[in-house]
């Protein structure tokens, strides 16, 4: 399956001058929501991810996604893995488990995102799950931005990766495009202005 082609066909790999949530600038931006707007594609991608996870032999009770980004991918993956699905959400800036979701002791939880950049949000939600007695057994995402080493990929872990090294990280593809600090951004130097994805209808 050519994941990059699927993203491009869905106009989900945007080219321009973007300000990312980290504050860095990039010429490209992945808009996974565009890929997932077709439920059939969401199912297709989740099935491919589930196949990888099943092949690893990892035991999973529950998939947990951090809202909003991971919600659709998480649901589709839980469906493909035939397991429970819950989500974490940010309340006044802090990740929380609400909605009456309960975590039993040593419940095996797989964190799921649409895209893993450094894995910060996933790990923030993971620490809440662990504080409630759950056990994080792995991380999964449709796309990997290339800062963390995933299973079956030669990419090395970069220092800013926040995922723990002792649990597996599954993703369908690496999207390793350059990011620049605003001071060093060649696009800024050319005189264009970085836009925040989502702020102008993208
Ligand atoms: Zn820039």
XYZ file of N, CA and C and ligand atoms in Angstrom:
607
model
N 0.849 -1.193 0.000
C 0.000 0.000 0.000
C 0.890 1.251 0.000
N 0.635 2.179 -0.913
C 1.441 3.395 -0.998
C 0.756 4.515 -0.196
N 1.181 4.640 1.056
C 0.537 5.590 1.970
C 0.712 7.021 1.483
N 1.923 7.334 0.980
C 2.173 8.711 0.517
C 1.232 9.071 -0.626
N 0.989 8.098 -1.505
C 0.082 8.339 -2.636
C -1.342 8.579 -2.117
N -1.726 7.789 -1.108
C -3.069 7.955 -0.531
C -3.213 9.378 0.049
N -2.179 9.843 0.755
C -2.203 11.206 1.302
C -2.258 12.245 0.186
N -1.455 12.031 -0.865
C -1.428 13.008 -1.953
C -2.746 13.025 -2.718
N -3.287 11.841 -2.974
C -4.561 11.759 -3.696
C -5.693 12.435 -2.922
N -5.577 12.430 -1.593
C -6.625 13.036 -0.762
C -6.334 14.521 -0.493
N -5.320 15.069 -1.160
C -4.872 16.454 -0.899
C -4.557 16.661 0.573
N -3.979 15.654 1.198
C -3.680 15.718 2.625
C -2.214 16.026 2.887
N -1.418 16.036 1.811
C -0.019 16.435 1.950
C 0.077 17.827 1.332
N -0.005 18.836 2.191
C -0.076 20.211 1.711
C 1.315 20.781 1.503
N 1.479 21.567 0.440
C 2.746 22.229 0.199
C 2.530 23.732 0.264
N 3.420 24.416 0.998
C 3.300 25.865 1.161
C 4.342 26.328 2.158
N 3.921 27.113 3.122
C 4.824 27.623 4.163
C 4.025 27.628 5.457
N 4.312 26.638 6.301
C 3.440 26.397 7.450
C 4.148 26.629 8.774
N 3.368 27.135 9.715
C 3.846 27.241 11.090
C 3.239 26.073 11.854
N 4.084 25.162 12.337
C 3.603 23.959 13.008
C 3.323 24.249 14.477
N 2.635 23.331 15.138
C 2.265 23.571 16.536
C 3.503 23.676 17.430
N 4.617 23.097 16.992
C 5.876 23.210 17.754
C 6.481 24.612 17.648
N 5.965 25.429 16.689
C 6.548 26.751 16.460
C 7.507 26.741 15.280
N 7.929 25.550 14.851
C 8.824 25.454 13.699
C 8.065 25.688 12.393
N 8.826 25.980 11.348
C 8.236 26.184 10.025
C 8.569 25.008 9.116
N 7.699 24.764 8.147
C 7.919 23.662 7.216
C 7.270 23.996 5.877
N 7.813 23.384 4.838
C 7.238 23.579 3.496
C 6.036 22.656 3.289
N 5.939 21.642 4.135
C 4.870 20.652 3.952
C 4.049 20.506 5.227
N 2.839 20.072 5.056
C 1.996 19.801 6.221
C 1.092 18.609 5.918
N 1.006 17.704 6.880
C 0.135 16.526 6.720
C -1.205 16.820 7.369
N -2.257 16.730 6.599
C -3.598 16.981 7.130
C -4.360 15.651 7.095
N -4.133 14.835 8.143
C -4.711 13.489 8.129
C -6.229 13.481 8.055
N -6.861 14.513 8.600
C -8.325 14.562 8.574
C -8.844 14.441 7.142
N -8.063 14.973 6.181
C -8.477 14.897 4.769
C -8.473 13.454 4.259
N -7.525 12.667 4.741
C -7.454 11.262 4.336
C -8.619 10.492 4.959
N -8.909 10.860 6.207
C -9.910 10.112 6.977
C -11.338 10.558 6.683
N -11.503 11.576 5.841
C -12.880 12.011 5.542
C -13.615 10.944 4.722
N -12.845 10.060 4.104
C -13.478 8.914 3.447
C -13.372 7.717 4.398
N -14.486 7.325 5.008
C -14.432 6.238 5.994
C -13.817 4.954 5.436
N -13.982 4.735 4.132
C -13.413 3.514 3.537
C -11.885 3.568 3.585
N -11.334 4.757 3.352
C -9.875 4.915 3.436
C -9.414 4.748 4.882
N -10.178 5.313 5.800
C -9.840 5.177 7.227
C -9.778 3.703 7.611
N -10.754 2.943 7.145
C -10.801 1.509 7.452
C -9.620 0.779 6.815
N -9.325 1.128 5.571
C -8.220 0.517 4.837
C -6.891 0.735 5.576
N -6.655 1.976 5.992
C -5.403 2.311 6.680
C -5.339 1.623 8.045
N -6.455 1.650 8.761
C -6.482 1.029 10.091
C -6.271 -0.478 9.990
N -6.839 -1.092 8.955
C -6.644 -2.537 8.772
C -5.170 -2.863 8.520
N -4.495 -2.022 7.727
C -3.069 -2.241 7.439
C -2.239 -2.091 8.712
N -2.604 -1.101 9.518
C -1.886 -0.884 10.778
C -2.139 -2.046 11.748
N -3.385 -2.502 11.783
C -3.752 -3.616 12.671
C -3.014 -4.896 12.285
N -2.803 -5.077 10.996
C -2.096 -6.255 10.500
C -0.672 -6.295 11.056
N -0.005 -5.129 11.005
C 1.362 -4.992 11.565
C 1.378 -5.308 13.051
N 0.390 -4.755 13.752
C 0.345 -4.893 15.211
C 0.069 -6.354 15.588
N -0.880 -6.970 14.883
C -1.194 -8.378 15.131
C 0.026 -9.257 14.893
N 0.756 -8.963 13.795
C 1.928 -9.766 13.427
C 2.999 -9.710 14.512
N 3.018 -8.609 15.279
C 4.033 -8.466 16.326
C 3.703 -9.309 17.551
N 2.449 -9.762 17.630
C 2.026 -10.578 18.765
C 1.680 -9.769 20.008
N 1.658 -8.449 19.876
C 1.352 -7.586 21.025
C -0.079 -7.821 21.519
N -0.220 -7.955 22.827
C -1.561 -8.131 23.410
C -2.126 -6.776 23.791
N -3.348 -6.511 23.356
C -3.971 -5.202 23.590
C -5.404 -5.387 24.089
N -5.733 -4.678 25.170
C -7.130 -4.677 25.636
C -7.875 -3.484 25.053
N -7.162 -2.361 24.973
C -7.827 -1.091 24.687
C -6.954 -0.190 23.820
N -7.598 0.501 22.887
C -6.918 1.574 22.147
C -7.363 2.890 22.771
N -6.412 3.783 23.031
C -6.747 5.115 23.547
C -6.141 6.169 22.635
N -6.968 7.115 22.204
C -6.487 8.194 21.337
C -6.604 9.531 22.058
N -5.620 10.402 21.893
C -5.782 11.762 22.396
C -6.625 12.584 21.414
N -7.652 13.260 21.915
C -8.492 14.106 21.055
C -7.713 15.387 20.744
N -7.971 16.038 19.680
C -8.874 15.636 18.613
C -8.187 14.766 17.566
N -6.903 15.030 17.365
C -6.180 14.447 16.236
C -6.327 12.946 16.077
N -6.294 12.219 17.188
C -6.262 10.768 17.096
C -7.614 10.081 17.057
N -8.700 10.862 17.216
C -10.023 10.244 17.428
C -10.449 9.263 16.331
N -10.331 9.681 15.082
C -10.846 8.843 13.997
C -9.928 7.645 13.768
N -8.615 7.915 13.740
C -7.648 6.830 13.554
C -7.791 5.819 14.692
N -7.972 6.307 15.906
C -8.088 5.433 17.080
C -9.317 4.551 17.004
N -10.436 5.147 16.633
C -11.678 4.373 16.515
C -11.528 3.287 15.453
N -10.983 3.685 14.289
C -10.835 2.733 13.179
C -9.874 1.608 13.562
N -8.830 1.956 14.288
C -7.858 0.933 14.680
C -8.459 -0.034 15.709
N -9.202 0.515 16.662
C -9.837 -0.349 17.663
C -10.815 -1.314 16.995
N -11.506 -0.807 15.984
C -12.438 -1.652 15.239
C -11.672 -2.774 14.520
N -10.547 -2.410 13.908
C -9.745 -3.391 13.175
C -9.116 -4.419 14.119
N -8.775 -3.982 15.325
C -8.158 -4.900 16.300
C -9.211 -5.605 17.154
N -10.463 -5.212 16.964
C -11.570 -5.763 17.735
C -11.327 -5.631 19.239
N -11.025 -4.411 19.658
C -10.832 -4.182 21.092
C -11.544 -2.902 21.533
N -11.475 -2.633 22.825
C -12.148 -1.482 23.414
C -11.505 -0.179 22.932
N -12.293 0.886 22.903
C -11.774 2.183 22.464
C -12.197 3.290 23.412
N -11.216 4.055 23.880
C -11.496 5.231 24.705
C -10.667 6.402 24.179
N -10.949 7.591 24.658
C -10.104 8.722 24.260
C -9.814 9.638 25.442
N -8.718 10.332 25.308
C -8.324 11.341 26.295
C -8.579 12.702 25.681
N -8.815 13.688 26.491
C -9.071 15.037 25.958
C -8.408 16.082 26.841
N -8.147 17.217 26.205
C -7.462 18.286 26.921
C -8.495 19.184 27.596
N -8.406 19.270 28.911
C -9.302 20.142 29.669
C -8.435 21.222 30.300
N -8.706 22.466 29.923
C -7.907 23.608 30.404
C -6.413 23.322 30.282
N -6.047 22.788 29.126
C -4.632 22.581 28.830
C -4.047 21.265 29.309
N -4.790 20.524 30.145
C -4.245 19.263 30.671
C -5.002 18.060 30.132
N -4.272 17.005 29.750
C -4.914 15.778 29.262
C -5.688 15.111 30.401
N -6.864 14.606 30.070
C -7.685 13.950 31.093
C -8.487 12.819 30.457
N -8.847 11.844 31.269
C -9.770 10.787 30.862
C -11.102 11.114 31.524
N -12.124 11.345 30.715
C -13.430 11.718 31.267
C -14.502 10.785 30.706
N -15.711 11.273 30.585
C -16.831 10.556 29.946
C -17.179 9.239 30.638
N -16.730 9.079 31.865
C -17.042 7.830 32.571
C -16.156 6.665 32.182
N -15.135 6.897 31.348
C -14.227 5.802 30.979
C -13.476 5.318 32.216
N -13.448 4.008 32.395
C -12.703 3.452 33.526
C -11.536 2.629 33.003
N -10.473 2.588 33.773
C -9.289 1.807 33.411
C -9.103 0.765 34.503
N -9.030 -0.510 34.118
C -8.785 -1.499 35.163
C -7.289 -1.693 35.366
N -6.951 -2.297 36.497
C -5.533 -2.453 36.842
C -4.831 -3.312 35.785
N -3.693 -2.816 35.302
C -2.866 -3.506 34.299
C -3.564 -3.712 32.950
N -4.614 -2.960 32.714
C -5.244 -2.992 31.387
C -4.210 -2.590 30.333
N -4.116 -3.408 29.282
C -3.072 -3.176 28.268
C -3.581 -2.179 27.215
N -2.978 -1.008 27.236
C -3.475 0.091 26.399
C -2.466 0.442 25.304
N -2.993 0.534 24.084
C -2.205 0.994 22.938
C -2.626 2.436 22.644
N -1.676 3.366 22.658
C -1.987 4.752 22.327
C -2.031 4.889 20.807
N -3.021 5.634 20.288
C -3.119 5.795 18.831
C -3.294 7.267 18.444
N -2.505 7.709 17.504
C -2.564 9.078 16.964
C -2.764 8.994 15.463
N -3.169 10.083 14.825
C -3.139 10.108 13.362
C -1.691 10.238 12.900
N -0.973 11.193 13.496
C 0.432 11.404 13.157
C 1.240 11.505 14.437
N 2.378 10.842 14.474
C 3.306 11.046 15.588
C 4.411 11.975 15.110
N 4.532 13.112 15.769
C 5.681 13.995 15.498
C 6.715 13.652 16.563
N 6.651 14.296 17.719
C 7.554 13.869 18.798
C 6.844 12.905 19.764
N 5.520 12.813 19.651
C 4.760 11.915 20.520
C 4.351 12.552 21.836
N 4.492 13.866 21.926
C 4.193 14.577 23.182
C 2.775 14.380 23.698
N 1.779 14.595 22.830
C 0.379 14.469 23.287
C 0.062 13.035 23.676
N 0.544 12.089 22.870
C 0.276 10.665 23.155
C 0.854 10.289 24.516
N 2.052 10.784 24.806
C 2.678 10.416 26.077
C 2.038 11.120 27.262
N 1.522 12.321 27.004
C 0.812 13.030 28.070
C -0.458 12.251 28.440
N -1.174 11.790 27.425
C -2.375 10.980 27.678
C -1.972 9.644 28.314
N -0.853 9.082 27.871
C -0.391 7.793 28.401
C -0.109 7.886 29.901
N 0.450 9.009 30.330
C 0.771 9.119 31.757
C -0.501 9.203 32.595
N -1.573 9.741 32.012
C -2.859 9.760 32.730
C -3.390 8.322 32.863
N -3.309 7.566 31.766
C -3.761 6.160 31.783
C -2.984 5.383 32.857
N -1.678 5.611 32.893
C -0.848 4.888 33.865
C -1.177 5.292 35.292
N -1.506 6.576 35.482
C -1.853 7.022 36.837
C -3.159 6.381 37.296
N -3.964 5.890 36.335
C -5.234 5.226 36.670
C -5.072 3.710 36.752
N -3.846 3.222 36.575
C -3.578 1.787 36.741
C -3.345 1.032 35.453
N -3.542 1.678 34.308
C -3.338 1.003 33.026
C -1.869 0.845 32.698
N -1.621 0.015 31.676
C -0.237 -0.252 31.268
C -0.136 0.074 29.774
N 0.764 0.979 29.413
C 0.936 1.337 27.996
C 1.840 0.292 27.347
N 1.287 -0.423 26.355
C 2.053 -1.526 25.742
C 2.620 -1.146 24.370
N 2.143 -0.031 23.797
C 2.659 0.365 22.494
C 2.018 1.657 22.025
N 2.534 2.154 20.908
C 2.011 3.377 20.298
C 1.806 3.089 18.818
N 0.728 3.633 18.260
C 0.466 3.432 16.836
C 0.032 4.756 16.214
N 0.351 4.923 14.939
C -0.072 6.113 14.198
C -0.140 5.760 12.729
N -0.957 6.502 11.996
C -1.000 6.278 10.559
C 0.318 6.737 9.948
N 0.769 7.920 10.354
C 1.984 8.489 9.763
C 2.988 8.851 10.843
N 4.254 8.702 10.502
C 5.346 9.047 11.409
C 6.133 10.188 10.783
N 6.320 11.265 11.544
C 7.051 12.414 11.003
C 8.564 12.223 11.012
N 9.010 11.083 11.504
C 10.422 10.752 11.351
C 11.314 11.109 12.529
N 10.726 11.498 13.654
C 11.543 11.800 14.836
C 11.692 10.581 15.737
N 10.765 9.643 15.596
C 10.786 8.452 16.437
C 10.968 7.235 15.535
N 11.674 6.266 16.051
C 11.888 5.049 15.270
C 10.666 4.156 15.394
N 10.091 3.801 14.243
C 8.959 2.871 14.276
C 9.440 1.472 13.928
N 8.599 0.484 14.185
C 8.903 -0.900 13.811
C 9.028 -0.973 12.292
N 9.914 -1.819 11.815
C 10.086 -2.065 10.368
C 10.529 -0.841 9.583
N 11.296 0.049 10.206
C 11.820 1.202 9.471
C 13.247 1.454 9.923
N 14.075 1.923 9.001
C 15.479 2.161 9.317
C 15.749 3.507 9.972
N 14.687 4.328 10.130
C 14.893 5.669 10.686
C 15.300 5.601 12.156
N 16.323 6.362 12.503
C 16.800 6.368 13.895
C 15.989 7.363 14.721
N 15.950 7.106 16.028
C 15.244 8.013 16.937
C 16.043 9.301 17.112
N 15.351 10.433 16.979
C 15.992 11.734 17.179
C 15.855 12.136 18.652
N 16.722 13.043 19.106
C 16.706 13.408 20.535
C 15.367 13.963 21.016
N 14.576 14.599 20.126
C 13.314 15.180 20.601
C 12.136 14.198 20.617
N 12.389 12.935 20.283
C 11.317 11.924 20.367
C 10.948 11.684 21.823
N 9.645 11.753 22.110
C 9.196 11.586 23.502
C 8.659 10.181 23.781
N 8.606 9.336 22.759
C 8.081 7.986 22.988
C 9.113 7.151 23.750
N 8.657 6.331 24.704
C 9.599 5.462 25.413
C 10.213 4.440 24.455
N 11.447 4.107 24.674
C 12.166 3.213 23.763
C 11.883 1.736 24.043
N 11.215 1.448 25.148
C 11.021 0.037 25.535
C 9.650 -0.507 25.136
N 8.868 0.276 24.383
C 7.607 -0.251 23.845
C 7.599 -0.015 22.331
N 6.909 -0.871 21.563
C 6.943 -0.712 20.108
C 6.095 0.467 19.623
N 6.534 1.037 18.515
C 5.812 2.130 17.853
C 5.531 1.684 16.413
N 4.254 1.578 16.088
C 3.830 1.126 14.763
C 3.295 2.316 13.961
N 3.710 2.407 12.707
C 3.133 3.416 11.802
C 3.219 2.867 10.393
N 2.423 3.465 9.495
C 2.369 2.942 8.127
C 3.473 3.500 7.242
N 3.918 4.729 7.533
C 4.939 5.339 6.672
C 5.657 6.448 7.410
N 6.878 6.745 6.953
C 7.642 7.878 7.480
C 7.506 9.053 6.514
N 7.184 10.214 7.056
C 7.139 11.441 6.251
C 8.197 12.387 6.843
N 9.389 12.326 6.286
C 10.505 13.022 6.946
C 10.875 14.333 6.266
N 9.942 15.258 6.145
C 10.337 16.530 5.544
C 10.929 17.488 6.572
N 11.747 18.411 6.053
C 12.512 19.334 6.906
C 11.606 20.260 7.702
N 12.079 20.587 8.919
C 11.438 21.648 9.698
C 12.527 22.656 10.034
N 12.142 23.915 10.135
C 13.130 24.959 10.415
C 12.665 25.811 11.590
N 13.618 26.266 12.389
C 13.248 27.276 13.383
C 12.990 28.556 12.586
N 12.071 29.422 13.076
C 11.693 30.607 12.301
C 12.918 31.435 11.870
N 13.959 31.488 12.708
C 15.157 32.288 12.384
C 15.910 31.722 11.178
N 15.854 30.382 11.028
C 16.640 29.738 9.967
C 15.782 29.329 8.770
N 14.506 29.716 8.771
C 13.597 29.213 7.741
C 13.909 29.844 6.370
N 14.261 29.009 5.375
C 14.568 29.557 4.049
C 13.337 30.189 3.386
N 12.156 29.715 3.737
C 10.926 30.260 3.149
C 10.679 31.672 3.677
N 10.950 31.885 4.978
C 10.838 33.230 5.557
C 11.847 34.148 4.879
N 13.067 33.613 4.650
C 14.127 34.427 4.028
C 13.730 34.864 2.622
N 12.925 34.032 1.964
C 12.442 34.406 0.622
C 11.329 35.445 0.700
N 10.882 35.727 1.927
C 9.920 36.810 2.118
C 8.471 36.370 2.282
N 8.187 35.058 2.257
C 6.787 34.656 2.437
C 6.474 34.498 3.927
N 5.217 34.486 4.221
C 4.751 34.427 5.611
C 4.230 33.024 5.931
N 4.673 32.474 7.047
C 4.188 31.145 7.443
C 2.746 31.241 7.916
N 1.921 30.284 7.500
C 0.546 30.270 7.994
C 0.337 29.057 8.880
N -0.550 29.211 9.842
C -0.874 28.111 10.740
C -1.904 27.250 10.031
N -1.610 25.950 9.814
C -2.589 25.103 9.118
C -3.926 25.173 9.860
N -4.986 25.287 9.114
C -6.310 25.382 9.729
C -6.803 26.812 9.822
N -5.880 27.761 9.743
C -6.282 29.157 9.948
C -6.856 29.786 8.671
N -6.551 29.199 7.523
C -7.106 29.748 6.273
C -7.825 28.685 5.483
N -8.647 27.973 6.172
C -9.450 26.962 5.492
C -8.673 25.723 5.117
N -7.460 25.568 5.620
C -6.731 24.318 5.343
C -6.560 23.553 6.630
Zn 9.234 30.294 7.674
